[in-house]
Amino acid sequence: PVKGHCGSLYQITDQRLLKRILHRVDEVGVVYNDADLPTDWTDNSLEVNNKFIDFLYKFGSKDTPFKYLARKLLWKRKYWDTQKLRDWLDEFKPECVFLAFSDDFFIPEIALYVANRYNIPIMSCIGDDYYFNEKKSLSPLYHLYRGKYKRLIKEVFSHHGSAIYIGDKIRDKYNKEFDLSGETVYLTSDIERHPFKPINIENPRITYCGNIRLGRNTSLVDIG
């Protein structure tokens, strides 16, 4: 990690968990203090150092039900719930869990673990529609994954707390489904809005700043 996120970070990685399973390495967590961290990433900051691990990271870059289910096994609580983590949490004494939503199991599972351990609320941050994003599929693995995932998310929202959202539409959907009172928190900027002016039809200039995953590229083509 790099400097500027928080004063103390407890990091667990897929690679360390895999080493614990395969080589019976006891410790999977590393504590970083902000003062000791670099201001930017370097080429040697990644842990990928052999062909097998490199293959697994490339395989894991594809979002498939098999990957999520396999990663769930890798992130079993008995592998990451160590005395070192518990001591770090006890020293930190958290008062709230900030949960950045994900398609994976381990992030909400760890959030629930910490929230239950200290009887503190969970504040979920939802920027994409993970729960309602159903797809038509004949794959048994997909339906196994979705069933387990949705049960987990229901458990998260049954714990006391609330949520913040990236937009009003997703806010209304989740608040209604889970009886929440979450609010929209818009992205902030100190850039002043330019006065509206009509587009030059003969020579329009349009800029898109963002990524082109999840079908955004086809939408851009349609707009073009």
XYZ file of N, CA and C in Angstrom:
672
model
N 0.833 -1.211 0.000
C 0.000 0.000 0.000
C 0.863 1.254 0.000
N 0.264 2.341 -0.390
C 0.977 3.620 -0.421
C 0.437 4.552 0.659
N 1.157 5.617 0.881
C 0.843 6.572 1.929
C -0.466 7.315 1.636
N -1.204 7.655 2.702
C -2.332 8.555 2.547
C -3.700 7.956 2.774
N -3.796 6.648 3.092
C -5.119 6.035 3.287
C -5.554 6.114 4.750
N -4.727 5.629 5.661
C -5.044 5.703 7.081
C -3.768 5.475 7.883
N -3.834 5.717 9.175
C -2.639 5.677 10.004
C -2.005 4.307 10.121
N -2.837 3.271 10.187
C -2.337 1.908 10.325
C -3.151 0.981 9.434
N -2.467 0.148 8.689
C -3.131 -0.780 7.759
C -2.759 -2.215 8.109
N -3.758 -3.100 8.084
C -3.505 -4.533 8.265
C -3.814 -5.210 6.938
N -2.792 -5.715 6.286
C -2.957 -6.255 4.928
C -2.873 -7.786 4.910
N -3.852 -8.389 4.256
C -3.847 -9.827 3.967
C -3.989 -9.977 2.456
N -3.217 -10.858 1.855
C -3.293 -11.043 0.406
C -3.648 -12.484 0.063
N -4.121 -12.670 -1.152
C -4.422 -14.017 -1.640
C -3.182 -14.903 -1.602
N -2.053 -14.325 -1.986
C -0.828 -15.109 -2.059
C -0.394 -15.621 -0.675
N -0.518 -14.763 0.337
C -0.125 -15.198 1.676
C -1.054 -16.286 2.208
N -2.350 -16.159 1.886
C -3.295 -17.203 2.297
C -2.981 -18.520 1.604
N -2.625 -18.458 0.324
C -2.273 -19.666 -0.414
C -1.023 -20.312 0.171
N -0.047 -19.486 0.546
C 1.179 -20.016 1.164
C 0.865 -20.672 2.497
N -0.091 -20.112 3.231
C -0.445 -20.714 4.518
C -1.047 -22.104 4.312
N -1.886 -22.229 3.272
C -2.536 -23.514 2.998
C -1.534 -24.531 2.467
N -0.694 -24.117 1.514
C 0.222 -25.061 0.851
C 1.475 -25.339 1.668
N 1.986 -24.324 2.340
C 3.271 -24.463 3.032
C 3.152 -24.327 4.543
N 1.900 -24.229 5.030
C 1.642 -24.143 6.472
C 2.382 -22.968 7.116
N 2.391 -21.837 6.408
C 2.950 -20.613 6.962
C 1.948 -20.044 7.954
N 2.399 -19.734 9.163
C 1.479 -19.340 10.225
C 0.900 -17.937 10.030
N 1.718 -16.996 9.577
C 1.282 -15.610 9.555
C 0.893 -15.148 8.154
N -0.271 -14.520 8.047
C -0.749 -14.043 6.744
C -0.939 -12.531 6.722
N -0.837 -11.886 7.864
C -1.095 -10.450 7.945
C 0.168 -9.638 8.145
N 0.200 -8.461 7.536
C 1.310 -7.527 7.694
C 0.737 -6.171 8.090
N 1.303 -5.563 9.121
C 0.867 -4.253 9.587
C 1.782 -3.185 9.000
N 1.171 -2.157 8.406
C 1.913 -1.020 7.857
C 1.492 0.241 8.592
N 2.462 1.067 8.921
C 2.193 2.393 9.473
C 2.374 3.427 8.371
N 1.492 4.413 8.350
C 1.480 5.375 7.262
C 2.819 6.088 7.092
N 3.483 6.389 8.193
C 4.744 7.128 8.126
C 5.829 6.345 7.393
N 5.702 5.013 7.362
C 6.739 4.175 6.741
C 6.437 3.819 5.288
N 5.301 4.275 4.762
C 4.889 3.860 3.431
C 5.409 4.807 2.351
N 5.622 4.282 1.130
C 6.041 5.151 0.021
C 4.869 5.991 -0.483
N 5.181 7.022 -1.234
C 4.132 7.892 -1.779
C 3.572 7.359 -3.088
N 4.241 6.380 -3.690
C 3.772 5.827 -4.958
C 4.232 4.385 -5.079
N 3.542 3.606 -5.933
C 3.909 2.217 -6.138
C 5.164 2.114 -6.994
N 5.938 1.050 -6.761
C 7.107 0.760 -7.587
C 6.908 -0.590 -8.255
N 7.755 -0.901 -9.227
C 7.619 -2.142 -9.989
C 7.754 -3.380 -9.115
N 8.521 -3.283 -8.032
C 8.729 -4.454 -7.184
C 7.769 -4.509 -6.001
N 6.717 -3.689 -6.047
C 5.773 -3.678 -4.929
C 4.786 -4.841 -4.989
N 4.637 -5.457 -6.163
C 3.748 -6.608 -6.281
C 4.426 -7.863 -5.758
N 3.614 -8.777 -5.234
C 4.176 -9.994 -4.659
C 4.337 -11.114 -5.683
N 3.895 -10.913 -6.897
C 3.964 -11.972 -7.904
C 5.424 -12.266 -8.219
N 5.877 -13.457 -7.864
C 7.284 -13.773 -8.039
C 7.536 -15.181 -8.561
N 6.490 -15.864 -9.001
C 6.701 -17.144 -9.665
C 5.580 -17.393 -10.661
N 5.819 -18.327 -11.571
C 4.892 -18.538 -12.679
C 3.530 -19.035 -12.198
N 3.511 -19.864 -11.147
C 2.243 -20.404 -10.659
C 1.362 -19.293 -10.084
N 1.966 -18.438 -9.245
C 1.210 -17.324 -8.665
C 0.775 -16.357 -9.757
N 1.666 -16.121 -10.716
C 1.342 -15.226 -11.826
C 0.148 -15.757 -12.613
N 0.117 -17.077 -12.826
C -1.013 -17.706 -13.524
C -2.305 -17.534 -12.741
N -2.241 -17.716 -11.425
C -3.442 -17.598 -10.600
C -4.000 -16.183 -10.621
N -3.107 -15.179 -10.585
C -3.577 -13.794 -10.629
C -4.227 -13.484 -11.970
N -3.660 -13.992 -13.049
C -4.259 -13.758 -14.365
C -5.597 -14.473 -14.484
N -5.661 -15.709 -13.952
C -6.917 -16.455 -13.961
C -7.968 -15.736 -13.113
N -7.535 -15.188 -11.989
C -8.459 -14.522 -11.081
C -8.938 -13.172 -11.561
N -8.310 -12.645 -12.622
C -8.751 -11.349 -13.142
C -10.072 -11.460 -13.890
N -10.485 -12.684 -14.206
C -11.761 -12.910 -14.896
C -12.854 -13.140 -13.863
N -13.939 -12.406 -14.000
C -15.045 -12.513 -13.043
C -15.950 -13.678 -13.420
N -15.737 -14.817 -12.773
C -16.537 -16.006 -13.023
C -17.044 -16.561 -11.699
N -18.174 -17.285 -11.698
C -18.664 -17.898 -10.456
C -17.639 -18.836 -9.828
N -16.886 -19.572 -10.670
C -15.873 -20.485 -10.137
C -14.811 -19.719 -9.353
N -14.391 -18.569 -9.889
C -13.377 -17.777 -9.190
C -13.881 -17.316 -7.832
N -15.117 -16.824 -7.778
C -15.658 -16.337 -6.512
C -15.792 -17.469 -5.491
N -16.240 -18.643 -5.943
C -16.395 -19.775 -5.031
C -15.043 -20.306 -4.571
N -14.063 -20.348 -5.490
C -12.723 -20.798 -5.121
C -12.076 -19.821 -4.148
N -12.292 -18.535 -4.380
C -11.721 -17.522 -3.490
C -12.378 -17.568 -2.119
N -13.642 -17.962 -2.085
C -14.326 -18.119 -0.798
C -13.635 -19.195 0.042
N -13.222 -20.284 -0.604
C -12.507 -21.350 0.104
C -11.140 -20.863 0.580
N -10.460 -20.085 -0.273
C -9.152 -19.555 0.085
C -9.242 -18.628 1.292
N -10.331 -17.862 1.386
C -10.503 -16.877 2.454
C -11.368 -17.411 3.593
N -11.246 -18.698 3.898
C -11.940 -19.223 5.069
C -11.429 -18.524 6.323
N -12.333 -18.324 7.247
C -11.983 -17.572 8.463
C -10.792 -18.188 9.195
N -10.686 -19.502 9.217
C -9.610 -20.149 9.981
C -8.225 -19.810 9.438
N -8.159 -19.296 8.181
C -6.865 -18.945 7.603
C -6.463 -17.507 7.918
N -7.424 -16.580 7.991
C -7.059 -15.173 8.204
C -7.314 -14.670 9.623
N -8.149 -15.377 10.392
C -8.471 -14.945 11.752
C -7.360 -15.399 12.697
N -6.323 -14.580 12.811
C -5.160 -14.916 13.624
C -5.127 -14.046 14.881
N -4.284 -14.436 15.823
C -4.132 -13.654 17.045
C -3.559 -12.278 16.732
N -2.698 -12.218 15.732
C -2.118 -10.934 15.343
C -3.196 -9.961 14.870
N -4.156 -10.455 14.079
C -5.258 -9.607 13.623
C -6.125 -9.176 14.795
N -6.427 -10.104 15.685
C -7.281 -9.769 16.836
C -6.614 -8.734 17.734
N -5.295 -8.868 17.924
C -4.575 -7.888 18.742
C -4.595 -6.511 18.089
N -4.424 -6.476 16.759
C -4.443 -5.198 16.034
C -5.817 -4.536 16.146
N -6.868 -5.336 16.007
C -8.222 -4.807 16.124
C -8.500 -4.305 17.538
N -8.067 -5.065 18.546
C -8.299 -4.654 19.936
C -7.588 -3.343 20.249
N -6.397 -3.165 19.685
C -5.668 -1.917 19.900
C -6.338 -0.758 19.166
N -6.873 -1.054 17.989
C -7.526 -0.030 17.168
C -8.875 0.389 17.740
N -9.609 -0.574 18.323
C -10.919 -0.336 18.928
C -11.883 0.350 17.948
N -12.256 -0.326 16.877
C -13.142 0.300 15.886
C -14.525 0.591 16.453
N -15.116 1.681 15.980
C -16.459 2.061 16.406
C -17.488 1.852 15.299
N -17.017 1.600 14.076
C -17.903 1.385 12.934
C -17.110 0.654 11.859
N -17.789 -0.159 11.073
C -17.163 -0.840 9.944
C -17.618 -0.165 8.651
N -16.668 0.303 7.860
C -16.986 0.855 6.543
C -16.791 -0.267 5.529
N -17.878 -0.695 4.908
C -17.853 -1.824 3.980
C -18.023 -1.335 2.553
N -16.944 -1.383 1.782
C -17.023 -1.084 0.355
C -17.458 -2.363 -0.353
N -18.660 -2.355 -0.918
C -19.263 -3.567 -1.467
C -18.421 -4.203 -2.566
N -18.595 -5.513 -2.728
C -17.810 -6.288 -3.683
C -18.603 -7.505 -4.108
N -18.211 -8.100 -5.235
C -18.799 -9.365 -5.676
C -18.247 -10.543 -4.892
N -17.131 -10.354 -4.209
C -16.504 -11.437 -3.453
C -17.205 -11.664 -2.127
N -16.944 -12.830 -1.535
C -17.530 -13.169 -0.238
C -16.725 -12.591 0.917
N -15.390 -12.610 0.800
C -14.563 -12.385 1.976
C -14.677 -10.965 2.532
N -14.952 -9.987 1.687
C -15.025 -8.609 2.181
C -16.234 -8.415 3.106
N -17.455 -8.768 2.699
C -18.573 -8.659 3.656
C -18.455 -9.629 4.825
N -17.814 -10.793 4.610
C -17.644 -11.741 5.716
C -16.729 -11.167 6.794
N -15.647 -10.520 6.398
C -14.751 -9.892 7.371
C -15.451 -8.715 8.048
N -16.244 -7.968 7.283
C -17.001 -6.856 7.863
C -17.934 -7.357 8.966
N -18.631 -8.453 8.704
C -19.526 -9.031 9.710
C -18.750 -9.532 10.923
N -17.592 -10.127 10.677
C -16.759 -10.633 11.766
C -16.370 -9.507 12.716
N -15.899 -8.403 12.164
C -15.471 -7.271 12.991
C -16.678 -6.628 13.681
N -17.771 -6.463 12.937
C -18.964 -5.827 13.509
C -19.537 -6.643 14.653
N -19.569 -7.965 14.499
C -20.098 -8.831 15.554
C -19.142 -8.897 16.747
N -17.858 -8.855 16.478
C -16.862 -8.948 17.547
C -16.974 -7.760 18.508
N -17.253 -6.582 17.969
C -17.290 -5.375 18.797
C -18.689 -4.782 18.929
N -19.675 -5.476 18.366
C -21.059 -5.009 18.410
C -21.160 -3.571 17.917
N -20.639 -3.339 16.726
C -20.619 -2.006 16.120
C -21.382 -2.056 14.792
N -21.864 -0.909 14.317
C -22.650 -0.889 13.075
C -21.776 -1.048 11.826
N -22.422 -1.448 10.741
C -21.784 -1.535 9.434
C -22.339 -0.433 8.551
N -21.456 0.390 7.993
C -21.855 1.391 7.016
C -21.434 0.885 5.642
N -22.398 0.448 4.849
C -22.111 -0.108 3.531
C -22.041 1.007 2.491
N -21.037 0.937 1.644
C -20.885 1.900 0.556
C -21.159 1.161 -0.756
N -22.253 1.531 -1.428
C -22.700 0.793 -2.611
C -22.593 1.698 -3.831
N -21.624 1.376 -4.681
C -21.413 2.150 -5.899
C -21.844 1.422 -7.149
N -22.041 0.110 -7.039
C -22.537 -0.706 -8.147
C -23.609 -1.634 -7.618
N -24.476 -2.101 -8.510
C -25.600 -2.939 -8.092
C -25.167 -4.402 -8.046
N -24.681 -4.846 -6.891
C -24.202 -6.219 -6.761
C -25.343 -7.188 -6.436
N -26.253 -6.786 -5.581
C -27.279 -7.713 -5.100
C -28.325 -8.034 -6.162
N -28.797 -7.022 -6.890
C -29.887 -7.222 -7.845
C -29.394 -7.538 -9.260
N -28.114 -7.612 -9.453
C -27.543 -7.786 -10.791
C -27.599 -9.248 -11.228
N -28.802 -9.727 -11.503
C -29.002 -11.112 -11.920
C -28.767 -11.273 -13.420
N -28.240 -12.436 -13.796
C -28.024 -12.755 -15.203
C -28.673 -14.097 -15.524
N -29.123 -14.233 -16.746
C -29.668 -15.514 -17.181
C -28.505 -16.475 -17.433
N -28.542 -17.613 -16.779
C -27.439 -18.562 -16.907
C -27.939 -19.982 -16.660
N -27.362 -20.930 -17.405
C -27.654 -22.354 -17.205
C -26.590 -23.007 -16.330
N -25.620 -22.230 -15.881
C -24.513 -22.769 -15.098
C -24.939 -23.013 -13.652
N -24.816 -24.256 -13.151
C -25.123 -24.519 -11.739
C -24.220 -23.722 -10.803
N -22.958 -23.488 -11.220
C -22.033 -22.727 -10.386
C -22.504 -21.285 -10.197
N -23.084 -20.724 -11.261
C -23.570 -19.346 -11.156
C -24.682 -19.252 -10.114
N -25.637 -20.174 -10.171
C -26.768 -20.124 -9.239
C -26.328 -20.481 -7.815
N -25.316 -21.359 -7.687
C -24.768 -21.654 -6.366
C -24.111 -20.406 -5.785
N -23.324 -19.728 -6.606
C -22.655 -18.501 -6.167
C -23.667 -17.425 -5.784
N -24.655 -17.185 -6.663
C -25.618 -16.115 -6.408
C -26.440 -16.385 -5.146
N -26.809 -17.654 -4.926
C -27.587 -17.987 -3.735
C -26.814 -17.719 -2.459
N -25.565 -18.154 -2.437
C -24.726 -17.933 -1.257
C -24.441 -16.447 -1.058
N -24.185 -15.745 -2.154
C -23.854 -14.329 -2.057
C -25.035 -13.514 -1.530
N -26.229 -13.773 -2.040
C -27.404 -13.001 -1.629
C -27.756 -13.275 -0.170
N -27.562 -14.507 0.292
C -27.803 -14.806 1.708
C -26.822 -14.031 2.592
N -25.579 -13.934 2.131
C -24.578 -13.189 2.889
C -24.932 -11.704 2.971
N -25.359 -11.124 1.855
C -25.690 -9.696 1.840
C -26.924 -9.424 2.709
N -27.866 -10.332 2.712
C -29.023 -10.175 3.608
C -28.578 -10.159 5.064
N -27.587 -10.984 5.383
C -27.058 -11.015 6.744
C -26.376 -9.688 7.085
N -25.664 -9.115 6.116
C -25.018 -7.815 6.337
C -26.056 -6.756 6.659
N -27.132 -6.706 5.885
C -28.137 -5.666 6.085
C -29.041 -5.937 7.286
N -29.041 -7.164 7.783
C -29.803 -7.436 9.004
C -29.038 -6.991 10.238
N -27.716 -6.794 10.074
C -26.914 -6.240 11.170
C -27.197 -4.747 11.260
N -27.123 -4.189 12.462
C -27.465 -2.767 12.609
C -26.445 -1.896 11.883
N -26.960 -0.858 11.249
C -26.147 0.054 10.462
C -26.978 0.661 9.348
N -26.320 1.125 8.306
C -27.029 1.716 7.187
C -26.137 1.657 5.951
N -26.403 2.551 4.982
C -25.646 2.510 3.738
C -25.567 3.896 3.128
N -24.561 4.089 2.296
C -24.475 5.280 1.461
C -24.383 4.813 0.016
N -24.866 5.659 -0.906
C -25.004 5.249 -2.296
C -24.402 6.276 -3.239
N -24.126 5.815 -4.456
C -23.551 6.699 -5.463
C -24.626 7.501 -6.196
N -25.887 7.038 -6.132
C -26.963 7.728 -6.831
C -28.310 7.444 -6.201
N -29.313 8.259 -6.559
C -30.634 8.142 -5.942
C -31.374 6.871 -6.354
N -31.203 6.442 -7.601
C -31.931 5.270 -8.081
C -31.531 4.013 -7.316
N -30.215 3.836 -7.131
C -29.749 2.660 -6.403
C -30.074 2.788 -4.918
N -30.081 4.021 -4.411
C -30.472 4.263 -3.020
C -31.901 3.801 -2.765
N -32.824 4.228 -3.617
C -34.236 3.890 -3.414
C -34.465 2.383 -3.498
N -33.726 1.723 -4.382
C -33.895 0.279 -4.575
C -33.468 -0.507 -3.328
N -32.294 -0.175 -2.797
C -31.778 -0.899 -1.629
C -32.515 -0.509 -0.357
N -32.835 0.768 -0.204
C -33.561 1.187 0.989
C -34.908 0.488 1.101
N -35.591 0.360 -0.028
C -36.907 -0.290 -0.027
C -36.785 -1.782 0.245
N -35.832 -2.440 -0.383
C -35.682 -3.898 -0.248
C -35.269 -4.302 1.164
N -34.380 -3.516 1.775
C -33.816 -3.917 3.064
C -34.241 -2.995 4.214
N -35.223 -2.141 3.968
C -35.764 -1.263 5.003
C -34.659 -0.421 5.644
N -33.865 0.216 4.779
C -32.771 1.060 5.239
C -33.158 2.530 5.132
N -32.336 3.377 5.699
C -32.553 4.823 5.587
C -31.295 5.499 5.059
N -30.579 4.781 4.180
C -29.324 5.292 3.646
C -29.521 6.505 2.753
N -28.437 7.258 2.568
C -28.491 8.480 1.781
C -27.474 8.442 0.647
N -27.736 9.248 -0.366
C -26.808 9.405 -1.478
C -25.699 10.376 -1.083
N -24.461 9.984 -1.355
C -23.315 10.865 -1.144
C -22.666 11.079 -2.506
N -22.793 12.274 -3.028
C -22.297 12.553 -4.371
C -20.794 12.801 -4.345
N -20.153 12.491 -5.453
C -18.736 12.801 -5.593
C -18.553 14.315 -5.575
N -17.573 14.784 -4.830
C -17.366 16.216 -4.695
C -16.210 16.691 -5.569
N -16.247 17.960 -5.897
C -15.203 18.553 -6.728
C -15.165 20.048 -6.474
N -13.965 20.618 -6.622
C -13.851 22.071 -6.502
C -13.842 22.757 -7.867
N -14.151 21.973 -8.913
C -14.236 22.542 -10.261
C -15.569 23.271 -10.397
N -15.532 24.502 -10.839
C -16.755 25.275 -11.019
C -17.441 24.885 -12.324
N -18.758 24.776 -12.270
C -19.528 24.409 -13.446
C -19.483 25.537 -14.487
N -19.235 25.147 -15.733
C -19.230 26.128 -16.812
C -20.662 26.494 -17.191
N -20.914 27.725 -17.560
C -22.254 28.084 -18.048
C -22.611 27.240 -19.267
N -23.869 26.853 -19.369
C -24.294 26.030 -20.497
C -24.192 26.812 -21.808
N -23.693 26.123 -22.817
C -23.703 26.711 -24.150
C -23.999 25.609 -25.161
N -24.748 25.907 -26.227
C -25.113 24.886 -27.216
C -23.869 24.263 -27.849
N -23.985 22.966 -28.192
C -22.881 22.266 -28.843
C -22.745 22.745 -30.283
N -21.524 22.925 -30.706
C -21.243 23.256 -32.105
C -21.497 22.009 -32.952
N -22.637 21.971 -33.637
C -23.040 20.774 -34.372
C -22.030 20.433 -35.477
N -21.441 21.440 -36.081
C -20.530 21.174 -37.187
C -19.181 20.648 -36.698
N -18.791 21.008 -35.508
C -17.489 20.574 -35.024
C -17.564 20.293 -33.516
N -18.315 19.242 -33.135
C -18.494 18.967 -31.702
C -17.219 18.388 -31.088
N -16.987 18.707 -29.829
C -15.852 18.148 -29.097
C -16.396 17.488 -27.834
N -16.287 16.167 -27.778
C -16.843 15.406 -26.657
C -15.716 14.608 -26.017
N -15.598 14.683 -24.714
C -14.554 13.964 -23.989
C -15.187 12.987 -23.006
N -14.709 11.747 -23.014
C -15.145 10.751 -22.038
C -13.956 10.414 -21.141
N -14.124 10.573 -19.841
C -13.065 10.254 -18.876
C -13.540 9.094 -18.013
N -13.018 7.921 -18.255
C -13.448 6.756 -17.486
C -12.990 5.476 -18.156
N -13.380 4.321 -17.573
C -12.985 3.052 -18.181
C -14.071 2.562 -19.139
N -13.769 1.519 -19.878
C -14.699 1.033 -20.911
C -15.147 -0.397 -20.641
N -15.101 -0.805 -19.361
C -15.576 -2.150 -19.012
C -17.095 -2.152 -18.828
N -17.632 -3.378 -18.639
C -19.048 -3.574 -18.303
C -19.996 -2.986 -19.338
N -19.583 -3.040 -20.617
C -20.458 -2.582 -21.682
C -20.465 -1.096 -21.919
N -19.626 -0.343 -21.186
C -19.593 1.101 -21.398
C -19.102 1.431 -22.805
N -18.236 0.576 -23.346
C -17.719 0.833 -24.688
C -18.817 0.820 -25.746
N -19.778 -0.121 -25.607
C -20.870 -0.183 -26.594
C -21.798 1.024 -26.451
N -21.983 1.482 -25.202
C -22.798 2.685 -25.007
C -22.153 3.894 -25.653
N -20.828 3.985 -25.537
C -20.113 5.113 -26.150
C -20.246 5.091 -27.671
N -20.191 3.867 -28.232
C -20.363 3.731 -29.681
C -21.754 4.185 -30.095
N -22.772 3.799 -29.317
C -24.146 4.202 -29.625
C -24.283 5.721 -29.573
N -23.686 6.332 -28.563
C -23.755 7.779 -28.451
C -23.061 8.432 -29.621
N -21.876 7.868 -29.974
C -21.138 8.418 -31.114
C -21.925 8.326 -32.398
